[in-house]
Amino acid sequence: MLDFIPFIRFSLLLTITPILISTNGCAHPLKSKSLTNTHRISYPSIDTELGEKLQPNENILAEQISVQIEQRIRTQYTAGHALRDAHPKAHGCVRAEFHISKSLPTNLAQGIFIADKTYSAWIRFSNASGDATQADNKNDARGMAIKILGVPGKKIMENDDQAMTQDFIMINHPVFFVNDPQRYLSFIEDVNSKSMFKKLQIPFALGFQGTINAVRANNSKISNPLQARYWSMVPYQLGLANQRQAVKYSARPCTQHLTPIPNNPSHDFLRIALRDSLEKDDACMEFLIQPRTSNKMLIEDSMTEWKESQAPFYQVATIHIPKQVFDTPDQNTFCENLSFTPWHSLPEHKPLGAINRLRKVIYEKISTVRHEINAVPRKEPL
């Protein structure tokens, strides 16, 4: 196990997870209050028929994890502008169109997936590292967060149930590095500890497979955010009542063309690559759904990939990213004020599994505290 320690940048491991992708803020610690006392979030119910299993003290552990992260945010940003706790470095936030396929399979025509319908969207591409100053040529997971606009219907998130948005959150790795809340809390505590001894315990907190997954996710290099493939890692419900099923999501480029990483890449070369691509031409990506094909593909196991050979992906939408100039002060500020959570969702796309249940509490609490600290209104775009 100790052989993995040299390959893990302990201060970055926390940031490879989409569980922390949302929110931003700015710090005035003396004026802020703990979310534990001011902003209660109802814990999600489970769907036993789809295979969800509530783990012991999940809701309590979710609160403890969110408090740990909140404390780190308040300590890190005691002055100046505070960024997201994870995925703080954006390569860009771009306008897009999300067009549902005309030939959508009937069993996948649920929720927002209405044949031949087109939605406007925002997409945020990012590094995963919590270090916003990290150079883009460093190994790191990469994030793609999609916010679909103009989605009618009551949403799951109580505080945003009238929002007209549906979020999809992905990174460029197919599996997560932890399954259960207790192990995740231990990981967070070790990461936040000032003790090197505690940091050396991180691989033990994650376990063998968790450490392997973390190293692999954190070992990525890409040449352009538009040319990477992204996965939801964790499962979601698709449909309601007797039509509901468990699925995962993915997004990939429409073509397999890959530009090489520059020999001497600049510090922000991924932003430059994204900017240059969209100043010259439109971009295209495919949005895919992977229906579960066996009950052996466990809802609560986010560390094991659903093999495509056993559960194929189906293209259900095309993401058209038009030629545009996105790298402006106003658009960058707008992007930083967005919050992404899979619980900005119609019931037809309810997040499944323990990691997603934790997300509901953590995302909402951290989003609230960051916007409160930054004195920025927290609202969904129209």
PDB file of C-alpha atoms in Angstrom, residues 1-2 5 10 183 186-187 189-191 193 195-207 211:
ATOM      1  CA  MET A   1       0.000   0.000   0.000  1.00  0.00           C
ATOM      2  CA  LEU A   2       2.765   2.440   0.853  1.00  0.00           C
ATOM      3  CA  ILE A   5       2.101   7.229  -1.515  1.00  0.00           C
ATOM      4  CA  PHE A  10      -2.440  14.402  -0.940  1.00  0.00           C
ATOM      5  CA  ARG A 183     -14.658   6.102   4.636  1.00  0.00           C
ATOM      6  CA  SER A 186     -12.075   9.649   7.276  1.00  0.00           C
ATOM      7  CA  PHE A 187     -10.517  10.689   3.980  1.00  0.00           C
ATOM      8  CA  GLU A 189     -10.347  14.434   7.959  1.00  0.00           C
ATOM      9  CA  ASP A 190      -6.956  13.107   6.862  1.00  0.00           C
ATOM     10  CA  VAL A 191      -6.747  15.563   3.959  1.00  0.00           C
ATOM     11  CA  SER A 193      -5.283  17.477   8.983  1.00  0.00           C
ATOM     12  CA  SER A 195      -0.408  16.227  10.667  1.00  0.00           C
ATOM     13  CA  MET A 196       1.783  14.517   8.083  1.00  0.00           C
ATOM     14  CA  PHE A 197       1.106  11.255   9.883  1.00  0.00           C
ATOM     15  CA  LYS A 198      -2.624  11.680   9.196  1.00  0.00           C
ATOM     16  CA  LYS A 199      -1.922  12.487   5.551  1.00  0.00           C
ATOM     17  CA  LEU A 200       0.122   9.319   5.249  1.00  0.00           C
ATOM     18  CA  GLN A 201      -3.007   7.447   6.335  1.00  0.00           C
ATOM     19  CA  ILE A 202      -4.972   8.597   3.276  1.00  0.00           C
ATOM     20  CA  PRO A 203      -4.380   5.394   1.283  1.00  0.00           C
ATOM     21  CA  PHE A 204      -5.609   3.401   4.288  1.00  0.00           C
ATOM     22  CA  ALA A 205      -8.690   5.611   4.544  1.00  0.00           C
ATOM     23  CA  LEU A 206      -9.428   4.997   0.861  1.00  0.00           C
ATOM     24  CA  GLY A 207      -8.489   1.331   0.822  1.00  0.00           C
ATOM     25  CA  THR A 211      -6.406   4.483  -3.848  1.00  0.00           C
TER      26      THR A 211
END
